PDB file of C-alpha atoms and ligand atoms in Angstrom:
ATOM      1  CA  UNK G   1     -20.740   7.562  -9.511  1.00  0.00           C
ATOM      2  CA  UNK G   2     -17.888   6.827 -11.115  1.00  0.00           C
ATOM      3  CA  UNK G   3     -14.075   6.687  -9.967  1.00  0.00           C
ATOM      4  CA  UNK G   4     -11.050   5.890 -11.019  1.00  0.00           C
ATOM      5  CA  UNK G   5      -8.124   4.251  -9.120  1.00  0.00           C
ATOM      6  CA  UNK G   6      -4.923   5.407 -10.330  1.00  0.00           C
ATOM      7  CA  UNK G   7      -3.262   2.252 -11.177  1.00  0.00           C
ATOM      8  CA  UNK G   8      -2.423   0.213 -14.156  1.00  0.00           C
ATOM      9  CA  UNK G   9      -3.654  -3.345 -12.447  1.00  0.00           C
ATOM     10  CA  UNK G  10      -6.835  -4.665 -13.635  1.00  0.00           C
ATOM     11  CA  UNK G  11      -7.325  -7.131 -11.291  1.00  0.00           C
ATOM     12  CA  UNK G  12      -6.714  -4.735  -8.182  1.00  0.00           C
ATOM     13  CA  UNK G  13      -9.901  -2.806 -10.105  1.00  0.00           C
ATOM     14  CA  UNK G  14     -11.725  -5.779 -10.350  1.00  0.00           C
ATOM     15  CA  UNK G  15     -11.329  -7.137  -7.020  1.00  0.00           C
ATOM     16  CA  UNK G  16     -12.192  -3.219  -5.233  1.00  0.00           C
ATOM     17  CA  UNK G  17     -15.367  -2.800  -7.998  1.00  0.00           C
ATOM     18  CA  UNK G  18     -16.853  -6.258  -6.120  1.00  0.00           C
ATOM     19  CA  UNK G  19     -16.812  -4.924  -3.416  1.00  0.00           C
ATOM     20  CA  UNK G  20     -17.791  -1.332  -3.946  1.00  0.00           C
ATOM     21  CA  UNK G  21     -21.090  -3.072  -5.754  1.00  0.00           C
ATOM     22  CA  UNK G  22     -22.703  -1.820  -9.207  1.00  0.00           C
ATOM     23  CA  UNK G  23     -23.452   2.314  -7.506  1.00  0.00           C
ATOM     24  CA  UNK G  24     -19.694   2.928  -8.226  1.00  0.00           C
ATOM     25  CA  UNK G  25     -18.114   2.664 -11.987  1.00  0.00           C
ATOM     26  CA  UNK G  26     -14.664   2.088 -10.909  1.00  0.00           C
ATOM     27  CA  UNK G  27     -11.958   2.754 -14.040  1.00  0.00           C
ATOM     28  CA  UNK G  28      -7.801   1.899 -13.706  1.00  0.00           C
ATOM     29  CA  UNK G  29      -5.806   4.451 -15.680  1.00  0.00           C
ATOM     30  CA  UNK G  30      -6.415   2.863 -18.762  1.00  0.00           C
ATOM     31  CA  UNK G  31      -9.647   3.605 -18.800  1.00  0.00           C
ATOM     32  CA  UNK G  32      -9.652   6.822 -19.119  1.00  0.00           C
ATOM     33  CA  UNK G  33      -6.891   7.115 -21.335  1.00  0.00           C
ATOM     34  CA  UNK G  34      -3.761   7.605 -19.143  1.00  0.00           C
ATOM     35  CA  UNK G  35      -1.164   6.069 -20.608  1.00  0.00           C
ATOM     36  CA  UNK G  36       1.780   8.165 -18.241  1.00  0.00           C
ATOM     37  CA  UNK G  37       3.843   7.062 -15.461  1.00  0.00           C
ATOM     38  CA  UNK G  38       2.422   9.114 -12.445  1.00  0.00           C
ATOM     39  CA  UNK G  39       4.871  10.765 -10.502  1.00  0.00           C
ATOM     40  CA  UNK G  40       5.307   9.904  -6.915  1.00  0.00           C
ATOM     41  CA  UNK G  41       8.329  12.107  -5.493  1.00  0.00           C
ATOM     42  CA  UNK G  42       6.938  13.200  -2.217  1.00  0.00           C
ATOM     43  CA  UNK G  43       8.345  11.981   0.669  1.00  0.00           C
ATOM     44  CA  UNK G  44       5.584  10.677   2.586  1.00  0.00           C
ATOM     45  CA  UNK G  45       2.804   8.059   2.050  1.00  0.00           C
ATOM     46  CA  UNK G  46       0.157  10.830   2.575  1.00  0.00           C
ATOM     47  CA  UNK G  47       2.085  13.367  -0.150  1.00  0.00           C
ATOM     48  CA  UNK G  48       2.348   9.902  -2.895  1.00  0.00           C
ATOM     49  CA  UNK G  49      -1.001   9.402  -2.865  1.00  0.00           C
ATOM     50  CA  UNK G  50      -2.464  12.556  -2.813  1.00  0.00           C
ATOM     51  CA  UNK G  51       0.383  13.651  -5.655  1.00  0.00           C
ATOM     52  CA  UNK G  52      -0.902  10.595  -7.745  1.00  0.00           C
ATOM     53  CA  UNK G  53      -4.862  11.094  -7.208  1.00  0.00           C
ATOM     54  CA  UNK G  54      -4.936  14.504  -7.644  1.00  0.00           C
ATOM     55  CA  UNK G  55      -3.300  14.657 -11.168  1.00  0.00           C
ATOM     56  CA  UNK G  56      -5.281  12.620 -12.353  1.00  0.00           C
ATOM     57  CA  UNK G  57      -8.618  14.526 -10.504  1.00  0.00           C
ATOM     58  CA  UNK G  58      -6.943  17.949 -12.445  1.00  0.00           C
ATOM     59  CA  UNK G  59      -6.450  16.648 -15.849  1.00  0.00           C
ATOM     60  CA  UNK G  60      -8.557  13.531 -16.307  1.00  0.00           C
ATOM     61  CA  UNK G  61     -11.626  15.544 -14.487  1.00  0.00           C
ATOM     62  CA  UNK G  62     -12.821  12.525 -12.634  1.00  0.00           C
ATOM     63  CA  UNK G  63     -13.231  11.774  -9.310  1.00  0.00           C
ATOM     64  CA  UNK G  64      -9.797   9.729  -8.438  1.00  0.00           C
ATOM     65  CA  UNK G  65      -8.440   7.470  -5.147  1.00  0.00           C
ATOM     66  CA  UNK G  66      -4.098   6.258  -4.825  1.00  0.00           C
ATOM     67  CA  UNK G  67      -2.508   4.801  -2.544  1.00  0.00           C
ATOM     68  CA  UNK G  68       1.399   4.114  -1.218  1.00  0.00           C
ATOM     69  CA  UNK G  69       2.529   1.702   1.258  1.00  0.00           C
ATOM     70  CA  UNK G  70       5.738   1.353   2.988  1.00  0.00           C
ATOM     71  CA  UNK G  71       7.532  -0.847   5.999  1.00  0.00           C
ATOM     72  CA  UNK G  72       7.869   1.258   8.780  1.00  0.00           C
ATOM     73  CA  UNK G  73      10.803  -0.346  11.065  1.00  0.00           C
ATOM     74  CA  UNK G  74      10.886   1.414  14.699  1.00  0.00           C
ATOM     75  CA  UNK G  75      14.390   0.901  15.668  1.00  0.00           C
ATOM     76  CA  UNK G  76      15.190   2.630  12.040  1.00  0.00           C
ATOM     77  CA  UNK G  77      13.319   5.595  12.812  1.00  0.00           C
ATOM     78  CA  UNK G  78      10.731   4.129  10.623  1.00  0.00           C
ATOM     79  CA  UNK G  79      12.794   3.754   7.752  1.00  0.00           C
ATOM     80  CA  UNK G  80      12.624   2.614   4.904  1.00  0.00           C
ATOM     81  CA  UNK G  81       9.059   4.015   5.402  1.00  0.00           C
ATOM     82  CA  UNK G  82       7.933   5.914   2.074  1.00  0.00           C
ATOM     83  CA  UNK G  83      11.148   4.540   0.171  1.00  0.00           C
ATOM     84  CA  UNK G  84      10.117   0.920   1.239  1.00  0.00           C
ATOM     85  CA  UNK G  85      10.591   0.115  -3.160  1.00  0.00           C
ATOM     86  CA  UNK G  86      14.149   1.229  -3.928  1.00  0.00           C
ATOM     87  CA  UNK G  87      15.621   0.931   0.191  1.00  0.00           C
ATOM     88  CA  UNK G  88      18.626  -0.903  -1.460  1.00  0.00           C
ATOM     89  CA  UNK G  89      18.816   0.920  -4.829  1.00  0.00           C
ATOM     90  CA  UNK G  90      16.754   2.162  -8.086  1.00  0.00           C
ATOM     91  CA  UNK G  91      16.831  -2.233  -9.158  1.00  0.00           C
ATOM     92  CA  UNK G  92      14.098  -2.342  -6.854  1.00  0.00           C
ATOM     93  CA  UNK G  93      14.687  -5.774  -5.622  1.00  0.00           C
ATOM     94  CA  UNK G  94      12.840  -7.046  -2.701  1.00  0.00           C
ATOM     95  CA  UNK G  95      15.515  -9.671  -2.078  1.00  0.00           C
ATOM     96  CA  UNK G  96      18.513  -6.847  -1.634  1.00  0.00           C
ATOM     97  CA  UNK G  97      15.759  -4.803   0.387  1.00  0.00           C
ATOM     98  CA  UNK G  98      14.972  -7.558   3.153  1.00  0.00           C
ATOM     99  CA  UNK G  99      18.902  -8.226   3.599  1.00  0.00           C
ATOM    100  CA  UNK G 100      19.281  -4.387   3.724  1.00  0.00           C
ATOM    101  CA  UNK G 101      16.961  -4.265   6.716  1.00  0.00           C
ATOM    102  CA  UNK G 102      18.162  -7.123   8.478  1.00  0.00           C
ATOM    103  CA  UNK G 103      21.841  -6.122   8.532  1.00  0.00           C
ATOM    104  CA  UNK G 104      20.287  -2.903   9.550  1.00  0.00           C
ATOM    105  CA  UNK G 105      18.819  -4.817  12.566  1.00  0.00           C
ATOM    106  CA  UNK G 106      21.833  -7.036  13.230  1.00  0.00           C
ATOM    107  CA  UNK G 107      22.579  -6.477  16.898  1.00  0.00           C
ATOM    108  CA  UNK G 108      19.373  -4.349  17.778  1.00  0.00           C
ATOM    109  CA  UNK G 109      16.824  -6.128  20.201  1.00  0.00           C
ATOM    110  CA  UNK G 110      13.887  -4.073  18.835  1.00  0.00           C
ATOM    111  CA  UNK G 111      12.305  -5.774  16.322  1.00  0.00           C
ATOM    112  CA  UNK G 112       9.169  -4.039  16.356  1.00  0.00           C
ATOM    113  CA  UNK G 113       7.363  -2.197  12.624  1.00  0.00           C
ATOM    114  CA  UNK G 114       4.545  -2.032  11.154  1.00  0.00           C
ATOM    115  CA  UNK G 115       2.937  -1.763   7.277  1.00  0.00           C
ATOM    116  CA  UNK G 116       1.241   1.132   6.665  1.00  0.00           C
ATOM    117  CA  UNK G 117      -0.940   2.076   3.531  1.00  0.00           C
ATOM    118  CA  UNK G 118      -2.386   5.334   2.898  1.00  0.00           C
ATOM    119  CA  UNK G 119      -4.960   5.805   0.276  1.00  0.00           C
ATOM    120  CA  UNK G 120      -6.386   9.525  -0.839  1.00  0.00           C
ATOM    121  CA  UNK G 121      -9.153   9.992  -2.700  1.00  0.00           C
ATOM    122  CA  UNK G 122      -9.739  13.259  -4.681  1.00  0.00           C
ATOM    123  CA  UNK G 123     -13.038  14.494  -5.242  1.00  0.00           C
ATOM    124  CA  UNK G 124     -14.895  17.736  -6.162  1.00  0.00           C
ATOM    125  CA  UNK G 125     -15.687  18.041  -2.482  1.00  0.00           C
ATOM    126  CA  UNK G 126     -12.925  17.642  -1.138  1.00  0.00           C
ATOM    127  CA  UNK G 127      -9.357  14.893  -0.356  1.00  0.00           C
ATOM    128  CA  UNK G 128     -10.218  12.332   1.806  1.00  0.00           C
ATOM    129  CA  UNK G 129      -7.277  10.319   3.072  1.00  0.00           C
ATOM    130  CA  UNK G 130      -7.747   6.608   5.022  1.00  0.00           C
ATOM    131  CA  UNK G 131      -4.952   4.415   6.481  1.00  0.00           C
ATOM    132  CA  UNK G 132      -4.563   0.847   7.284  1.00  0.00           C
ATOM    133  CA  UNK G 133      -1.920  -0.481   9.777  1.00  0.00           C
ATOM    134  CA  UNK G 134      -0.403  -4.088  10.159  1.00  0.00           C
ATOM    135  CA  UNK G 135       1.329  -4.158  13.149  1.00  0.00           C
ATOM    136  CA  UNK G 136       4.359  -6.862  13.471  1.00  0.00           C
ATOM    137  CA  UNK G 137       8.048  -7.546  13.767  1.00  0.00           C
ATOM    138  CA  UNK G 138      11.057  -8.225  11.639  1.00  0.00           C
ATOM    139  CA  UNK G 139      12.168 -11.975  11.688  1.00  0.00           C
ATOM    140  CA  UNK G 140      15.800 -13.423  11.795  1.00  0.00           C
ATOM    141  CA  UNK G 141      15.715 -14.592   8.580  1.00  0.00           C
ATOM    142  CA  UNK G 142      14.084 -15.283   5.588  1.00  0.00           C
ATOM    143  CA  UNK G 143      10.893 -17.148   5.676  1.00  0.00           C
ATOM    144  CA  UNK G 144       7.967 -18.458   3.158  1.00  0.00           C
ATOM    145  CA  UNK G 145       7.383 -18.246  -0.366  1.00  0.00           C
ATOM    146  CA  UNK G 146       4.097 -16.602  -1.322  1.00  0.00           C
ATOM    147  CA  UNK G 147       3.557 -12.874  -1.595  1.00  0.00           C
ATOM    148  CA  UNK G 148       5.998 -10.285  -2.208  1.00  0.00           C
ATOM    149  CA  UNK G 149       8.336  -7.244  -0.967  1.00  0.00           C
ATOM    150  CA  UNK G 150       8.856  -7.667   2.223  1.00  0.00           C
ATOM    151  CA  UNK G 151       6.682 -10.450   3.165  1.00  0.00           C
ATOM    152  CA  UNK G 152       9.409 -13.259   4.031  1.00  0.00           C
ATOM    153  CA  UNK G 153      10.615 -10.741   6.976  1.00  0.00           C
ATOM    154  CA  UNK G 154       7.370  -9.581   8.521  1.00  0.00           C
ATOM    155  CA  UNK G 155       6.057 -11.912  11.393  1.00  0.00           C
ATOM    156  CA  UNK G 156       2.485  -9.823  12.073  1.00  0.00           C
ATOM    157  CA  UNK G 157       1.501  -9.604  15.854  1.00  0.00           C
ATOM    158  CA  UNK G 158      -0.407 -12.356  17.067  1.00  0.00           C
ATOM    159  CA  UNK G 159       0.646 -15.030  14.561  1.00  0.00           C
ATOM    160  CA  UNK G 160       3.638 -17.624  14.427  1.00  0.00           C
ATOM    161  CA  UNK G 161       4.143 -17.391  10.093  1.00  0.00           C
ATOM    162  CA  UNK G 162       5.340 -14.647   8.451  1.00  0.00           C
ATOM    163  CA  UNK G 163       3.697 -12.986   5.387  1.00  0.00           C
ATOM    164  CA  UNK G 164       5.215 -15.173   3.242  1.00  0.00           C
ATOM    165  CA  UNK G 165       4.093 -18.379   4.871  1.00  0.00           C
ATOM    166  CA  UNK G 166       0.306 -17.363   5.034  1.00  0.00           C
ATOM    167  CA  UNK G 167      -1.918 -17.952   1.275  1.00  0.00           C
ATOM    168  CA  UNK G 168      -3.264 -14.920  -0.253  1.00  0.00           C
ATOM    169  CA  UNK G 169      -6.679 -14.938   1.385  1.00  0.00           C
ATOM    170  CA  UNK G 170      -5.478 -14.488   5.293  1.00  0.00           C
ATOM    171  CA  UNK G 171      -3.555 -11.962   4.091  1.00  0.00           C
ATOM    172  CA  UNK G 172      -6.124 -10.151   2.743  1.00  0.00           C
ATOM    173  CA  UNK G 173      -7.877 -10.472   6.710  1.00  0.00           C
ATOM    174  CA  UNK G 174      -5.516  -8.408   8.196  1.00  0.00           C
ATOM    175  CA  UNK G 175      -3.163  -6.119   5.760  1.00  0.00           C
ATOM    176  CA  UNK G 176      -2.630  -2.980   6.059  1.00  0.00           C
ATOM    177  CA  UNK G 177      -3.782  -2.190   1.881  1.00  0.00           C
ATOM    178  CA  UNK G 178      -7.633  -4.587   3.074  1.00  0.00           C
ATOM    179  CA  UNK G 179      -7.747  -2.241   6.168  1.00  0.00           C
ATOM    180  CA  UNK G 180      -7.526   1.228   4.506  1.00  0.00           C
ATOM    181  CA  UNK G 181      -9.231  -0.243   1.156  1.00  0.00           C
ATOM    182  CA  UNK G 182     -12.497  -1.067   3.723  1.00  0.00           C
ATOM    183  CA  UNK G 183     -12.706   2.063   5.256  1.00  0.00           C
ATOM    184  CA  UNK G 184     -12.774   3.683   1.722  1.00  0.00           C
ATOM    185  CA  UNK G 185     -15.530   1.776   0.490  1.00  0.00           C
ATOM    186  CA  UNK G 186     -16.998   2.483   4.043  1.00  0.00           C
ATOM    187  CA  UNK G 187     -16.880   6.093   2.873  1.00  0.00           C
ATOM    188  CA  UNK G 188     -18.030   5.698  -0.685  1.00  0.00           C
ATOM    189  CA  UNK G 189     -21.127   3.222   0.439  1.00  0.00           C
ATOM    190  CA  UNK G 190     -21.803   5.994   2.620  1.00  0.00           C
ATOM    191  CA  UNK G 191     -21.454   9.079  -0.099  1.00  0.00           C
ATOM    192  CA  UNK G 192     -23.030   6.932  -2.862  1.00  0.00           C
TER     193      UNK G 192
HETATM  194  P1  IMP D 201       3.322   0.222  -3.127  1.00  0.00           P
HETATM  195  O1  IMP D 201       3.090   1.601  -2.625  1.00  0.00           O
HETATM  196  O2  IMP D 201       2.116  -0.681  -2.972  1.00  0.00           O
HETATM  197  O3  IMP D 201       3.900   0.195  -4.510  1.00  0.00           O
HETATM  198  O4  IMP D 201       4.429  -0.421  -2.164  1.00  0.00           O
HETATM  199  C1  IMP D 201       5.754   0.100  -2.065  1.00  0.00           C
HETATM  200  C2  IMP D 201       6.701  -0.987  -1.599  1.00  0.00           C
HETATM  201  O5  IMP D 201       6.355  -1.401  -0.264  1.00  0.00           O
HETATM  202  C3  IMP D 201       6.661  -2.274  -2.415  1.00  0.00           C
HETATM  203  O6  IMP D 201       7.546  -2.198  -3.502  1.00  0.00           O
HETATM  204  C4  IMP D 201       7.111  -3.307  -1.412  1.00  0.00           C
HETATM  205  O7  IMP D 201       8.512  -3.308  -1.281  1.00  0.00           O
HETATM  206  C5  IMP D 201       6.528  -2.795  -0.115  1.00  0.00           C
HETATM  207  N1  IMP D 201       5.197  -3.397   0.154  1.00  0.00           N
HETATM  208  C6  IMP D 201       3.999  -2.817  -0.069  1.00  0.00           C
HETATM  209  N2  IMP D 201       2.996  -3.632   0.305  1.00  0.00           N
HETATM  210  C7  IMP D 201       3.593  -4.757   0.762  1.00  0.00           C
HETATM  211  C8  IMP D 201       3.074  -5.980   1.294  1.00  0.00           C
HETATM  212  O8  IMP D 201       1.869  -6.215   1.405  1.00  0.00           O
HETATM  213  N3  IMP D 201       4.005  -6.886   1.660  1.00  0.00           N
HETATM  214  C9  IMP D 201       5.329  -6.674   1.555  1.00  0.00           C
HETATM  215  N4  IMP D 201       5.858  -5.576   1.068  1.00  0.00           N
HETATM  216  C10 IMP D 201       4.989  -4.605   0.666  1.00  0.00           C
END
Protein backbone atom coordinates (compact mmCIF):
# COMPACT_ATOMS: atom_id res chain seq x y z
CA UNK A 1 0.00 0.00 0.00
CA UNK A 2 1.36 3.02 -0.52
CA UNK A 3 0.64 6.63 1.01
CA UNK A 4 1.74 9.74 1.00
CA UNK A 5 1.89 12.32 3.86
CA UNK A 6 1.45 15.70 2.66
CA UNK A 7 4.45 17.35 3.95
CA UNK A 8 7.76 18.53 2.76
CA UNK A 9 9.82 16.95 5.98
CA UNK A 10 11.74 13.93 5.31
CA UNK A 11 12.50 13.03 8.54
CA UNK A 12 8.75 13.28 9.83
CA UNK A 13 8.38 10.46 6.75
CA UNK A 14 11.08 8.59 7.97
CA UNK A 15 10.33 8.47 11.50
CA UNK A 16 6.13 7.50 10.67
CA UNK A 17 7.48 4.76 7.74
CA UNK A 18 9.38 2.91 11.01
CA UNK A 19 6.76 2.62 12.48
CA UNK A 20 4.13 1.84 9.91
CA UNK A 21 6.75 -1.23 8.96
CA UNK A 22 7.71 -2.30 5.22
CA UNK A 23 3.37 -3.14 4.21
CA UNK A 24 3.07 0.70 3.78
CA UNK A 25 5.31 2.78 1.06
CA UNK A 26 5.01 6.02 2.72
CA UNK A 27 6.07 9.16 0.15
CA UNK A 28 6.38 13.20 1.46
CA UNK A 29 5.26 15.54 -1.31
CA UNK A 30 8.33 15.31 -3.03
CA UNK A 31 7.89 12.14 -3.91
CA UNK A 32 5.40 12.29 -5.97
CA UNK A 33 6.25 15.34 -7.57
CA UNK A 34 4.47 18.15 -5.63
CA UNK A 35 6.43 20.87 -5.62
CA UNK A 36 3.23 23.52 -4.46
CA UNK A 37 2.49 25.14 -1.29
CA UNK A 38 -0.82 23.38 -0.16
CA UNK A 39 -3.39 25.59 0.84
CA UNK A 40 -4.70 25.49 4.32
CA UNK A 41 -7.47 28.36 4.66
CA UNK A 42 -10.13 26.56 6.55
CA UNK A 43 -10.79 27.51 9.78
CA UNK A 44 -10.64 24.47 11.71
CA UNK A 45 -8.03 21.70 12.36
CA UNK A 46 -10.49 19.10 10.88
CA UNK A 47 -11.17 21.48 7.50
CA UNK A 48 -6.78 22.01 7.22
CA UNK A 49 -6.22 18.67 7.07
CA UNK A 50 -8.79 17.32 5.16
CA UNK A 51 -8.26 20.57 2.60
CA UNK A 52 -4.50 19.49 2.42
CA UNK A 53 -5.01 15.51 2.05
CA UNK A 54 -7.59 15.61 -0.22
CA UNK A 55 -5.84 17.73 -2.97
CA UNK A 56 -3.39 15.87 -3.07
CA UNK A 57 -5.83 12.37 -3.07
CA UNK A 58 -7.67 14.41 -6.34
CA UNK A 59 -4.73 15.33 -8.34
CA UNK A 60 -1.78 13.21 -7.26
CA UNK A 61 -4.31 9.98 -7.30
CA UNK A 62 -2.78 8.44 -4.26
CA UNK A 63 -3.98 7.55 -1.17
CA UNK A 64 -2.94 10.75 1.14
CA UNK A 65 -2.97 11.56 5.28
CA UNK A 66 -2.36 15.77 6.80
CA UNK A 67 -2.50 16.98 9.70
CA UNK A 68 -2.87 20.64 11.69
CA UNK A 69 -2.30 21.33 15.22
CA UNK A 70 -3.14 24.25 17.26
CA UNK A 71 -3.08 25.53 21.19
CA UNK A 72 -6.39 25.55 22.34
CA UNK A 73 -6.48 28.08 25.50
CA UNK A 74 -9.96 27.71 27.51
CA UNK A 75 -10.25 31.03 29.06
CA UNK A 76 -9.71 32.39 25.23
CA UNK A 77 -12.50 30.53 23.96
CA UNK A 78 -9.94 28.22 22.64
CA UNK A 79 -8.13 30.65 20.77
CA UNK A 80 -5.59 30.84 19.05
CA UNK A 81 -6.86 27.29 18.20
CA UNK A 82 -6.52 26.70 14.26
CA UNK A 83 -4.48 30.11 13.90
CA UNK A 84 -2.03 28.81 16.66
CA UNK A 85 1.07 29.87 13.57
CA UNK A 86 0.39 33.54 12.80
CA UNK A 87 -1.73 34.41 16.53
CA UNK A 88 0.56 37.55 16.61
CA UNK A 89 0.92 38.27 12.86
CA UNK A 90 1.80 36.73 9.22
CA UNK A 91 6.04 36.80 10.80
CA UNK A 92 4.98 33.77 12.38
CA UNK A 93 7.12 34.07 15.39
CA UNK A 94 6.64 31.79 18.24
CA UNK A 95 8.33 34.26 20.57
CA UNK A 96 5.59 37.26 19.77
CA UNK A 97 2.91 34.32 19.91
CA UNK A 98 3.70 33.07 23.61
CA UNK A 99 3.81 36.87 24.87
CA UNK A 100 0.53 37.36 22.88
CA UNK A 101 -1.12 34.65 24.96
CA UNK A 102 0.21 35.50 28.15
CA UNK A 103 -0.83 39.16 28.13
CA UNK A 104 -3.99 37.59 26.96
CA UNK A 105 -4.01 35.65 30.30
CA UNK A 106 -2.69 38.47 32.49
CA UNK A 107 -5.23 38.71 35.28
CA UNK A 108 -7.33 35.49 34.39
CA UNK A 109 -7.07 32.57 37.02
CA UNK A 110 -7.87 29.92 34.36
CA UNK A 111 -4.98 28.65 33.04
CA UNK A 112 -6.28 25.60 31.68
CA UNK A 113 -5.64 24.40 27.35
CA UNK A 114 -4.81 21.82 25.68
CA UNK A 115 -2.80 20.78 22.13
CA UNK A 116 -4.77 19.28 19.79
CA UNK A 117 -3.70 17.59 16.40
CA UNK A 118 -5.98 16.36 13.87
CA UNK A 119 -4.78 14.19 11.12
CA UNK A 120 -7.18 13.06 7.94
CA UNK A 121 -6.39 10.60 5.78
CA UNK A 122 -7.97 10.41 2.26
CA UNK A 123 -8.51 7.26 0.67
CA UNK A 124 -10.60 5.66 -2.15
CA UNK A 125 -12.86 4.37 0.59
CA UNK A 126 -13.41 6.91 2.29
CA UNK A 127 -11.75 10.23 4.94
CA UNK A 128 -10.78 8.99 8.02
CA UNK A 129 -9.97 11.66 10.58
CA UNK A 130 -7.95 10.80 14.18
CA UNK A 131 -7.08 13.29 16.98
CA UNK A 132 -4.59 13.44 19.68
CA UNK A 133 -5.01 15.66 22.81
CA UNK A 134 -2.31 16.99 25.34
CA UNK A 135 -4.00 18.29 28.06
CA UNK A 136 -2.09 21.15 30.24
CA UNK A 137 -1.87 24.73 31.36
CA UNK A 138 -0.28 27.99 30.40
CA UNK A 139 2.75 28.95 32.68
CA UNK A 140 3.71 32.48 34.07
CA UNK A 141 6.47 32.81 32.07
CA UNK A 142 8.79 31.59 29.79
CA UNK A 143 10.45 28.35 30.47
CA UNK A 144 13.09 25.77 28.75
CA UNK A 145 14.90 25.69 25.67
CA UNK A 146 14.23 22.62 23.52
CA UNK A 147 11.32 22.25 21.15
CA UNK A 148 9.39 24.84 19.53
CA UNK A 149 6.06 27.08 19.16
CA UNK A 150 4.61 27.14 22.08
CA UNK A 151 6.50 24.76 24.12
CA UNK A 152 8.22 27.25 26.76
CA UNK A 153 4.43 28.11 27.93
CA UNK A 154 2.77 24.73 28.11
CA UNK A 155 3.17 22.95 31.59
CA UNK A 156 1.24 19.39 30.50
CA UNK A 157 -1.00 17.89 33.34
CA UNK A 158 0.71 15.74 35.61
CA UNK A 159 4.26 17.05 35.19
CA UNK A 160 6.34 19.94 36.93
CA UNK A 161 8.53 21.05 33.32
CA UNK A 162 7.11 22.56 30.61
CA UNK A 163 7.52 21.41 26.95
CA UNK A 164 10.45 23.14 26.62
CA UNK A 165 12.26 21.70 29.59
CA UNK A 166 11.52 17.96 28.64
CA UNK A 167 14.21 16.26 25.60
CA UNK A 168 12.61 15.25 22.47
CA UNK A 169 11.89 11.64 23.36
CA UNK A 170 9.28 12.30 26.48
CA UNK A 171 7.76 14.45 24.34
CA UNK A 172 7.13 12.16 21.88
CA UNK A 173 5.28 9.86 25.07
CA UNK A 174 2.62 12.06 25.46
CA UNK A 175 1.96 14.80 22.50
CA UNK A 176 -0.83 15.40 21.07
CA UNK A 177 0.90 14.87 17.05
CA UNK A 178 2.41 10.81 18.85
CA UNK A 179 -1.25 10.34 20.06
CA UNK A 180 -3.21 10.91 16.79
CA UNK A 181 -0.04 9.64 14.64
CA UNK A 182 -0.62 6.02 16.76
CA UNK A 183 -4.06 5.71 16.24
CA UNK A 184 -3.44 6.19 12.43
CA UNK A 185 -1.03 3.57 12.12
CA UNK A 186 -3.52 1.64 14.44
CA UNK A 187 -5.87 2.04 11.48
CA UNK A 188 -3.50 1.39 8.63
CA UNK A 189 -1.92 -1.92 10.52
CA UNK A 190 -5.40 -2.80 10.67
CA UNK A 191 -6.46 -1.97 6.77
CA UNK A 192 -3.06 -3.21 5.49
P1 LIG B 1 1.33 22.68 12.56
O1 LIG B 1 -0.09 22.42 12.17
O2 LIG B 1 2.05 21.43 13.03
O3 LIG B 1 2.09 23.44 11.52
O4 LIG B 1 1.27 23.61 13.85
C1 LIG B 1 0.71 24.93 13.82
C2 LIG B 1 1.31 25.77 14.94
O5 LIG B 1 0.92 25.22 16.22
C3 LIG B 1 2.83 25.80 14.98
O6 LIG B 1 3.33 26.83 14.17
C4 LIG B 1 3.11 26.07 16.44
O7 LIG B 1 2.97 27.43 16.74
C5 LIG B 1 1.99 25.33 17.14
N1 LIG B 1 2.41 23.95 17.52
C6 LIG B 1 2.11 22.82 16.85
N2 LIG B 1 2.63 21.74 17.47
C7 LIG B 1 3.28 22.23 18.56
C8 LIG B 1 4.02 21.60 19.60
O8 LIG B 1 4.21 20.39 19.66
N3 LIG B 1 4.52 22.44 20.53
C9 LIG B 1 4.34 23.78 20.51
N4 LIG B 1 3.67 24.40 19.57
C10 LIG B 1 3.13 23.63 18.58
Amino acid sequence: MTICFATNNTNKVKEIQALLGSSVNLLGLADIGCAEELAEDQDTLEGNSLQKASYVFEKYHVACFADDTGLEVEALAGAPGVYSARYAGPQRNAGDNMNLVLKNLMGKDNRKAQFRTVITLVTAQGIHPFEGVLKGSITDNKKGTQGFGYDPIFLPNGFNQTLAELDLAEKNKISHRALALQKLVLFLKQHE
